[in-house]
Coordinates of C-alpha atoms in Angstrom, one line a residue:
X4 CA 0.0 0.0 0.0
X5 CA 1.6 3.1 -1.4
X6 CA 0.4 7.1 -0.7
X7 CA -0.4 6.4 -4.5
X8 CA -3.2 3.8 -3.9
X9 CA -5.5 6.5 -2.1
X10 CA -6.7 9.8 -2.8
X11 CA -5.0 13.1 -1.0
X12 CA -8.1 14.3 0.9
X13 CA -9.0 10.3 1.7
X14 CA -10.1 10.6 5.4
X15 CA -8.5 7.6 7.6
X16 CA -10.8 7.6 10.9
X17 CA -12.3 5.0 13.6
X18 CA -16.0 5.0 14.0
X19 CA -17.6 5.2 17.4
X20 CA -21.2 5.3 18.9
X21 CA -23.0 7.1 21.2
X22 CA -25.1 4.5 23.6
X23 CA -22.4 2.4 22.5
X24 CA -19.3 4.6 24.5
X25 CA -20.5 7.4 26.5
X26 CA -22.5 5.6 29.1
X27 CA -25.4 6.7 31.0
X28 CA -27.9 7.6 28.0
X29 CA -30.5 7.5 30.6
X30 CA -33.2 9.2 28.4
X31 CA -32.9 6.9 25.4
X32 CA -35.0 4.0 24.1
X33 CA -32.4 1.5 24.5
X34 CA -31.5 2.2 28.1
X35 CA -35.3 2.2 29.1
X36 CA -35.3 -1.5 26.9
X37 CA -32.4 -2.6 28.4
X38 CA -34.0 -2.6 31.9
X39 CA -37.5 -4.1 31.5
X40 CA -38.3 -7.5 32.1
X41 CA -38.4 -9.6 30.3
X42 CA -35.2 -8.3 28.1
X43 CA -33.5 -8.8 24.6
X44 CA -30.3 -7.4 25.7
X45 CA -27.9 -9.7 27.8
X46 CA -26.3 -6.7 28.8
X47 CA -27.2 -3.4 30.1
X48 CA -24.6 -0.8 28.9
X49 CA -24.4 1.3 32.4
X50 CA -21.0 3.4 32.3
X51 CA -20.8 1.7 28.5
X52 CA -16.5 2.8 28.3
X53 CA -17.3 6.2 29.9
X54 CA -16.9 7.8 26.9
X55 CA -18.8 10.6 27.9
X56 CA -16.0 11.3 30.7
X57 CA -13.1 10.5 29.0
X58 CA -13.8 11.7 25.2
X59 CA -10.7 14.1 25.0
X60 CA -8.1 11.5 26.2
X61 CA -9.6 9.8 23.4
X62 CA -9.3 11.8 20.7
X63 CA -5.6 11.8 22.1
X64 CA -5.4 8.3 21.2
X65 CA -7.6 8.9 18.0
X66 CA -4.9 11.8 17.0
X67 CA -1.7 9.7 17.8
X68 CA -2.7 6.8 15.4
X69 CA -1.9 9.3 12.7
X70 CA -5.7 9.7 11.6
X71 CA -7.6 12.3 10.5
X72 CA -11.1 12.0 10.8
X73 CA -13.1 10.8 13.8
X74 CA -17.1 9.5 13.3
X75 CA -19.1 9.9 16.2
X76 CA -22.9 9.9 16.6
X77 CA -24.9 13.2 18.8
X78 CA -27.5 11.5 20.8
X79 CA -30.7 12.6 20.4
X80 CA -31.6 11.4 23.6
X81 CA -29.0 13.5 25.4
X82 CA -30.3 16.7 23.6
X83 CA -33.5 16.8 23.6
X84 CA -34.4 14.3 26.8
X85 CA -37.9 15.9 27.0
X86 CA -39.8 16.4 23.8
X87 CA -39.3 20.2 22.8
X88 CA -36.6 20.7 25.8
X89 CA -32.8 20.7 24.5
X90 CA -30.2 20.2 26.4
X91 CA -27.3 23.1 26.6
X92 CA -25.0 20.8 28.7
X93 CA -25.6 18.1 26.0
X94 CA -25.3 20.9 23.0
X95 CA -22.0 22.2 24.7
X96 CA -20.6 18.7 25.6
X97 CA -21.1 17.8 21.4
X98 CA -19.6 21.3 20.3
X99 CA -16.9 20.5 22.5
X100 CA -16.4 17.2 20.7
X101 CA -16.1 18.7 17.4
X102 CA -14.1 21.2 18.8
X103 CA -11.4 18.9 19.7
X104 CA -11.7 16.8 16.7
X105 CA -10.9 20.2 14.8
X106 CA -7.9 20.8 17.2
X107 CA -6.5 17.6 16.7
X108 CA -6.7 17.8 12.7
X109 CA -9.6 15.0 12.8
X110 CA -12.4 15.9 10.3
X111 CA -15.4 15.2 12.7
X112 CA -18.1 12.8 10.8
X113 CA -21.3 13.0 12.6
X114 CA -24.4 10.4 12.9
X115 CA -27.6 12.0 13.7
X116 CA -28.8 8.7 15.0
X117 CA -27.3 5.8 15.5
X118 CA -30.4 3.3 16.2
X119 CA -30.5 5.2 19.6
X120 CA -33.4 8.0 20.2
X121 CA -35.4 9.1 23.1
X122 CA -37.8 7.3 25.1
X123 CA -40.1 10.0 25.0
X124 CA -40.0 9.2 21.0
X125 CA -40.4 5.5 21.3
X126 CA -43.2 5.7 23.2
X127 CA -45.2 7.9 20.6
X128 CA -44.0 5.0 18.6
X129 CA -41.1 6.3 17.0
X130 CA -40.7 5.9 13.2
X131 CA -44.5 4.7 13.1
X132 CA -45.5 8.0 14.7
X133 CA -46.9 10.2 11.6
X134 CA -45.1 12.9 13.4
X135 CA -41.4 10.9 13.4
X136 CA -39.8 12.9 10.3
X137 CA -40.9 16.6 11.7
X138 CA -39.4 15.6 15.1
X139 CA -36.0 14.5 13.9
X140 CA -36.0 17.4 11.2
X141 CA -36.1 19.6 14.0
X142 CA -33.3 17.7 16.6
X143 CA -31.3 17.9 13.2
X144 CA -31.8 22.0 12.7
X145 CA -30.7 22.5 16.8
X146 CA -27.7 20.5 16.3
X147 CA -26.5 22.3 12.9
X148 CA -27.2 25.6 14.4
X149 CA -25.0 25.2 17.2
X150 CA -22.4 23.1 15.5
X151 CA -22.8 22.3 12.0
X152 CA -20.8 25.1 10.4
X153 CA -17.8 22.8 11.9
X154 CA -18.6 19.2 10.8
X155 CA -17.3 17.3 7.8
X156 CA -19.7 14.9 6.4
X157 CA -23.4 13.9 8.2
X158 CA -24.7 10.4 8.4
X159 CA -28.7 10.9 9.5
X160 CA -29.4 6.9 9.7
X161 CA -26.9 4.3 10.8
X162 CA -28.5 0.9 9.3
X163 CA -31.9 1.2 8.6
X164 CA -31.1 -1.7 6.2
X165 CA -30.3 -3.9 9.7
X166 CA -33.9 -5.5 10.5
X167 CA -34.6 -6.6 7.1
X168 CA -30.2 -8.2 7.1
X169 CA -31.4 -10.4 10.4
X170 CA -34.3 -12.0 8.4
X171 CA -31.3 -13.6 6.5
X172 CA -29.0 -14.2 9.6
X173 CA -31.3 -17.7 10.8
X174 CA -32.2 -16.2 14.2
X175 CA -33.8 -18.9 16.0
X176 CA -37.1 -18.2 16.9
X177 CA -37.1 -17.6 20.3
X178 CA -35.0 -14.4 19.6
X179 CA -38.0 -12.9 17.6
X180 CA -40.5 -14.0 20.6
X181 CA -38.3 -12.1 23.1
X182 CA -38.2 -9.0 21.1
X183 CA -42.0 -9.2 21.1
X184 CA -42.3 -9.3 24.6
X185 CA -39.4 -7.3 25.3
X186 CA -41.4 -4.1 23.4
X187 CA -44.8 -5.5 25.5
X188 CA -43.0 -4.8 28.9
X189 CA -41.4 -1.5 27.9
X190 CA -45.1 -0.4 26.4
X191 CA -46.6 -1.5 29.9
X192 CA -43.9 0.2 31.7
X193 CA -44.4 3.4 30.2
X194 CA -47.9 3.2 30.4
X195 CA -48.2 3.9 26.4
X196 CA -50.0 1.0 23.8
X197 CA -46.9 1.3 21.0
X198 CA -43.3 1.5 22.3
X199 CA -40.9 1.0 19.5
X200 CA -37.7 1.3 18.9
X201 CA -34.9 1.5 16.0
X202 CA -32.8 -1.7 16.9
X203 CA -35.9 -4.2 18.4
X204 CA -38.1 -3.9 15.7
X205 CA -41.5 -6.8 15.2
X206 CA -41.7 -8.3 11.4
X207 CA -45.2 -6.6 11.0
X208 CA -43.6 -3.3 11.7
X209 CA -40.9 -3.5 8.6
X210 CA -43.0 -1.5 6.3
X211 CA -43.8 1.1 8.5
X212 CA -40.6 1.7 9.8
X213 CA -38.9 1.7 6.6
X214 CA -41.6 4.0 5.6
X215 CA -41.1 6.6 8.4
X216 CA -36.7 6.2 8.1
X217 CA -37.4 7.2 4.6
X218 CA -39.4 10.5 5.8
X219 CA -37.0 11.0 8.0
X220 CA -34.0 10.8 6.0
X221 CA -35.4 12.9 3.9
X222 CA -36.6 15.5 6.4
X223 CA -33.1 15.4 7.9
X224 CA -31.2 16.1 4.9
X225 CA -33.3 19.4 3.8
X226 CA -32.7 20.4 7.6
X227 CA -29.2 19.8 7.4
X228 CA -29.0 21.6 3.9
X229 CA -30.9 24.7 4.7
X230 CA -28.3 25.4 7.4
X231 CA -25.1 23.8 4.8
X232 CA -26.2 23.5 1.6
X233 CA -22.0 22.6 1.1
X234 CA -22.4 19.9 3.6
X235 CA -22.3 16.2 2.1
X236 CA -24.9 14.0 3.4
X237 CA -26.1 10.5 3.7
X238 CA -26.8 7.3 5.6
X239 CA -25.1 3.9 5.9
X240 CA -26.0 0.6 5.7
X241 CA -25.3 -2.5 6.6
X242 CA -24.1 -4.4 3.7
X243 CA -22.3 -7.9 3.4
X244 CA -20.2 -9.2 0.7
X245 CA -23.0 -11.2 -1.1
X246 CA -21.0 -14.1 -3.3
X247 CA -23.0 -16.7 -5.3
X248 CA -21.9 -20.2 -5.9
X249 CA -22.7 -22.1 -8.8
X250 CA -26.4 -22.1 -8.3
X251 CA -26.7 -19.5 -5.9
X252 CA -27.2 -16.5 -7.9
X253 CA -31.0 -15.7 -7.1
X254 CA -31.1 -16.5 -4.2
X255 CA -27.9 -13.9 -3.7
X256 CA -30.1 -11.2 -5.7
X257 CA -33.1 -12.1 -3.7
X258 CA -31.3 -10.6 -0.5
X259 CA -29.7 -7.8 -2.2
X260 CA -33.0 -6.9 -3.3
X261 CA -34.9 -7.5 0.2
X262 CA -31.8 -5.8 2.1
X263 CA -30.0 -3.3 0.4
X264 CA -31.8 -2.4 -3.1
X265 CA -33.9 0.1 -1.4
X266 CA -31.7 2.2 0.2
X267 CA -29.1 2.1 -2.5
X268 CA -31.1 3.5 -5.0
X269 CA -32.5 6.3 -2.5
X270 CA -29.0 7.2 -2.1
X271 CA -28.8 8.1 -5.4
X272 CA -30.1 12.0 -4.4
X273 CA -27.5 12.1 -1.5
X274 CA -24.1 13.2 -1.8
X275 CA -22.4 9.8 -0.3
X276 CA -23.2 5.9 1.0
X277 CA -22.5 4.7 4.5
X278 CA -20.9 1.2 3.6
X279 CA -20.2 -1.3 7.1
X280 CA -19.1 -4.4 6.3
X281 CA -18.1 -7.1 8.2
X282 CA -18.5 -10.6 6.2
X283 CA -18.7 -12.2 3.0
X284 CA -21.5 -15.1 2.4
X285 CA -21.5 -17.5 -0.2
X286 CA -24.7 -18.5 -1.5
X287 CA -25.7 -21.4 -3.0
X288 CA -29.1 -22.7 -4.2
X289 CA -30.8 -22.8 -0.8
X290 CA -29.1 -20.6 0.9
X291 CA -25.7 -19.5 3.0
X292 CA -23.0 -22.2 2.5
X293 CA -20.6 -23.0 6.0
X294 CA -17.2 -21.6 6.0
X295 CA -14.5 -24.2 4.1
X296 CA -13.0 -26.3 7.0
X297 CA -10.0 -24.9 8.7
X298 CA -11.2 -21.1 8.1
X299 CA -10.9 -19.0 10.0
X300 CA -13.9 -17.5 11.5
X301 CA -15.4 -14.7 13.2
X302 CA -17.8 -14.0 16.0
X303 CA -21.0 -14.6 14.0
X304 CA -18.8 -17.7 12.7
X305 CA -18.6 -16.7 9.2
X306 CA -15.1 -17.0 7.3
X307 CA -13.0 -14.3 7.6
X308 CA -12.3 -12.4 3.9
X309 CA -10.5 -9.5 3.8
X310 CA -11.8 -9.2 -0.4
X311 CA -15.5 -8.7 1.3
X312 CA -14.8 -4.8 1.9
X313 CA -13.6 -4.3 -2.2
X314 CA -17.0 -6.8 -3.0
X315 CA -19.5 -4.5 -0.6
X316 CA -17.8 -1.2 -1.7
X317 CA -18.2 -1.9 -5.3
X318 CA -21.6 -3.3 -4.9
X319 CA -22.8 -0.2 -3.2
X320 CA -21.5 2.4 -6.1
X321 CA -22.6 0.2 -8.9
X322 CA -26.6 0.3 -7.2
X323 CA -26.2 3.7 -5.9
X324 CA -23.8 5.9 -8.2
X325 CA -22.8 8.1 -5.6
X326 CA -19.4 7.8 -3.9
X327 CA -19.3 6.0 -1.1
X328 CA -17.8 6.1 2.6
X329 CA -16.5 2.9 4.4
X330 CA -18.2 4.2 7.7
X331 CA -17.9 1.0 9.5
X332 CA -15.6 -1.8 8.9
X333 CA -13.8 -4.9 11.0
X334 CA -13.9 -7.7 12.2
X335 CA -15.7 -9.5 16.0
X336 CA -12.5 -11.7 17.2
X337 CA -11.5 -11.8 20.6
X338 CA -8.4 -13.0 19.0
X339 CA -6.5 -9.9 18.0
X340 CA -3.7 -11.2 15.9
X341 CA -6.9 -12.1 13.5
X342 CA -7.7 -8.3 13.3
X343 CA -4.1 -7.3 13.2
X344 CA -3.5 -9.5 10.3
X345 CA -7.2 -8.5 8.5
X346 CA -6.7 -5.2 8.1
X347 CA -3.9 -4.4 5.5
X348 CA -5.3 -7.0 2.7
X349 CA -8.4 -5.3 3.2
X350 CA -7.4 -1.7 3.1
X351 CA -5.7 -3.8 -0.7
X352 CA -9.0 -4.3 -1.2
X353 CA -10.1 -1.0 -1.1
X354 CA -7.7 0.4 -2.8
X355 CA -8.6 -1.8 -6.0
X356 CA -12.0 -0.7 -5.7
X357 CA -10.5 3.0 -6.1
X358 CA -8.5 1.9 -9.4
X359 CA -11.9 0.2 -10.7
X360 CA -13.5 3.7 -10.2
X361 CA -15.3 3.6 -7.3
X362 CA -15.2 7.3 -6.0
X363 CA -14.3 6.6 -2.0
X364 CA -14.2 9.6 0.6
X365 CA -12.7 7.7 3.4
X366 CA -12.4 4.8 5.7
X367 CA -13.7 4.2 9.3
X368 CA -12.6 1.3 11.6
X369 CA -14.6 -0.3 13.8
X370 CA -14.1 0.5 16.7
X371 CA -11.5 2.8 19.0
X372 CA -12.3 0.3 21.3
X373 CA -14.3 -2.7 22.9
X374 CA -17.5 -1.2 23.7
X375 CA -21.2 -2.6 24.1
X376 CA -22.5 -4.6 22.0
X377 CA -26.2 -3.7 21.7
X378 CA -28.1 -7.0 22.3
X379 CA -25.0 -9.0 22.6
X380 CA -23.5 -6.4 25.3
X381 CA -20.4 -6.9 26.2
X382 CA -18.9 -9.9 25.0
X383 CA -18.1 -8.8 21.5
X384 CA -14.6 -7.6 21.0
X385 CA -14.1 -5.5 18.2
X386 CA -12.0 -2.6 19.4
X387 CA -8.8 -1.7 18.5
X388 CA -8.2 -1.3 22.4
X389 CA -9.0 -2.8 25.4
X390 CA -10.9 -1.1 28.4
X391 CA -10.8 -1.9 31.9
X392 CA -14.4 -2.8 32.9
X393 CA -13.6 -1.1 36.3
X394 CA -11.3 2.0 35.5
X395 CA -12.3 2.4 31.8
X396 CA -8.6 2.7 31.4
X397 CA -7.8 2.3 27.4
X398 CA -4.9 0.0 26.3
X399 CA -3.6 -0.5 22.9
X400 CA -4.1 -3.9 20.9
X401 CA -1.3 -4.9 18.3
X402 CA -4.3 -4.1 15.9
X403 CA -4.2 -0.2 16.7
X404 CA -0.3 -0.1 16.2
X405 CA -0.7 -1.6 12.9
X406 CA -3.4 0.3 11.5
X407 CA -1.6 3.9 12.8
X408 CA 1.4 2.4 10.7
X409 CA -0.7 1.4 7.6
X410 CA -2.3 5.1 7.6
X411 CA 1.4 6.5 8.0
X412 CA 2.6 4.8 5.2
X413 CA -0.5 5.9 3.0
X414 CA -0.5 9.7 3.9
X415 CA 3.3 9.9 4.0
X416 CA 3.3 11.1 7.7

């Protein structure tokens, strides 16, 4: 990998989360859904990595890698905790953020929501509620007008594409019953009909919700733009590497139609697509083949393939025609040297898609560091660091080392 394989403005970054780091998103859906019973989530996220305490030692660590941008998502939650009350300390806390990203020389990539909202919102029904896209239009217009003159690039949806991926993952069944009952026991607990959410979502909801992420998107964007028109925006998905074997191609284009096809061809009016890839799967006739024996695999036991990021990338431009942002990208090991050794032949990858003519702003890692999990909470390892479940104290994987020295090589720093 040369500073010839990638473009001069390319933006190397890590990805973070919200609910997922700062700990203590008290007001949000998932914290209220994370403590009824019965529960989906075998976790509940409590401090999270105290991200919220510690987010300019991390930006240290975030600088030192020798990377230049820095995605993070502004919870909604936080800023507006109480419908049509926003938060100054929240508003302040964010500005900081972007502040110190700028400071640092990290171009600050900001998601407007990250599956995460507020409670007050789920329990109106959230992106069922006919009032769902005017309500986020509005959280989006209070962010940009205290902070959006600074950001680089705005993601409004992280994975709206995600309910309709898990119809393909074989969940077992019992998984989809506990979701049901898990949005029964938050509706009962706050004493509302409809509680719903954007990452426990019910089969019969799909439409809607799609329907209502669309609005939204939509609504978010023409916020964002009447206070940037300059400003690039889109959203990211959740895309695999789709492959078919001999046999397989249908039903491989059956998924990308069910999954991604949407989306990808309403990006075609943003300025950018969100690609987060984590696996290839090979399809064949009836479905997902296993991994050859002696692969190696990762958390969700599919081979790992460093060629899946080139294969989602390229898939992504060819639907969607707009140039495209790896916003999210690794791989769920708690064996490190598997990460270490994943990331320069897929950061190859990537840079063939570039010389095939794929138009790419920038890649994010995933993530700074371990961090929770959503449903799976904690026991998930994806970070490039450790943290101390007791001090939160941050400590450098051989994965981080290597990926500060790929981006070194590549921008010549």
């Amino acid at each position: 990998m040369t500073t010839t394989d990638f473009p001069k403005d390319f933006l190397w970054g890590v990805a973070t989360a919200g609910h997922q780091n700062e700990g203590d998103n008290v007001h949000s859906d998932t914290w209220f859904l994370e403590n009824v019973t019965p529960t989906i989530f075998q976790d509940r996220s409590g401090k999270a990595a105290n991200g919220w305490e510690r987010w300019e030692s991390d930006l240290d660590i975030v600088a030192a890698m020798n990377l230049n941008a820095y995605r993070f998502s502004v919870e909604w939650a936080r800023i507006e905790p109480t419908e049509g009350e926003f938060s100054e300390d929240a508003l302040a806390h964010y500005e900081a953020v972007v502040d110190g990203c700028i400071a640092r020389g990290l171009a600050p990539i900001v998601t407007f929501n990250h599956f995460t909202s507020p409670h007050w919102f789920a329990a109106r029904g959230a992106w069922l509620d006919e009032g769902a896209s005017e309500l986020f239009a509005r959280y989006c217009g209070v962010v940009m007008e205290r902070f959006g003159d600074r950001i680089a690039l705005a993601v409004t949806f992280n994975e709206p594409d995600l309910p309709e991926m898990l119809t393909w993952a074989g969940l077992p069944d019992f998984i989809v019953d506990l979701e049901r009952k898990t949005l029964e026991a938050a509706a009962i607990s706050a004493g509302v009909e409809r509680y719903r959410a954007g990452n426990v979502m019910l089969h019969e909801d799909f439409p809607g919700m799609r329907a209502g992420m669309t609005a939204a998107h939509a609504a978010g964007k023409a916020a964002i733009k009447a206070h940037r028109p300059d400003l690039r925006v889109g959203l990211s998905l959740a895309m695999c590497d789709d492959v078919a074997a001999p046999g397989g191609e249908a039903m491989r284009d059956r998924k990308r139609a069910e999954v991604y096809d949407y989306w990808l061809e309403l990006a075609r009016g943003d300025d950018f697509i969100g690609v987060q890839n984590y696996e290839r799967l090979h399809y064949g006739p009836d479905g997902v083949l296993p991994p050859v024996e002696g692969a190696v695999v990762n958390g969700m036991g599919t081979a790992v393939d460093a060629d899946s990021l080139r294969g989602a990338v390229e898939y992504a431009y060819e639907v969607s025609r707009v140039p495209v942002l790896v916003s999210e990208h690794g791989v769920s090991t708690p064996d490190d040297s598997i990460r270490a050794d994943f990331i320069a032949p897929s950061l190859a990858g990537l840079a063939k898609a570039i010389s095939n003519g794929v138009p790419v702003l920038g890649y994010c890692h995933w993530t700074l560091m371990d961090n929770f999990e959503w449903i799976f909470g904690y026991s998930p390892k994806l970070g490039l660091h450790e943290v101390d479940p007791d001090t939160f104290e941050r400590t450098a994987k051989p994965s981080a080392d290597v990926y500060a020295g790929l981006v070194a090589a590549a921008r010549g720093v």
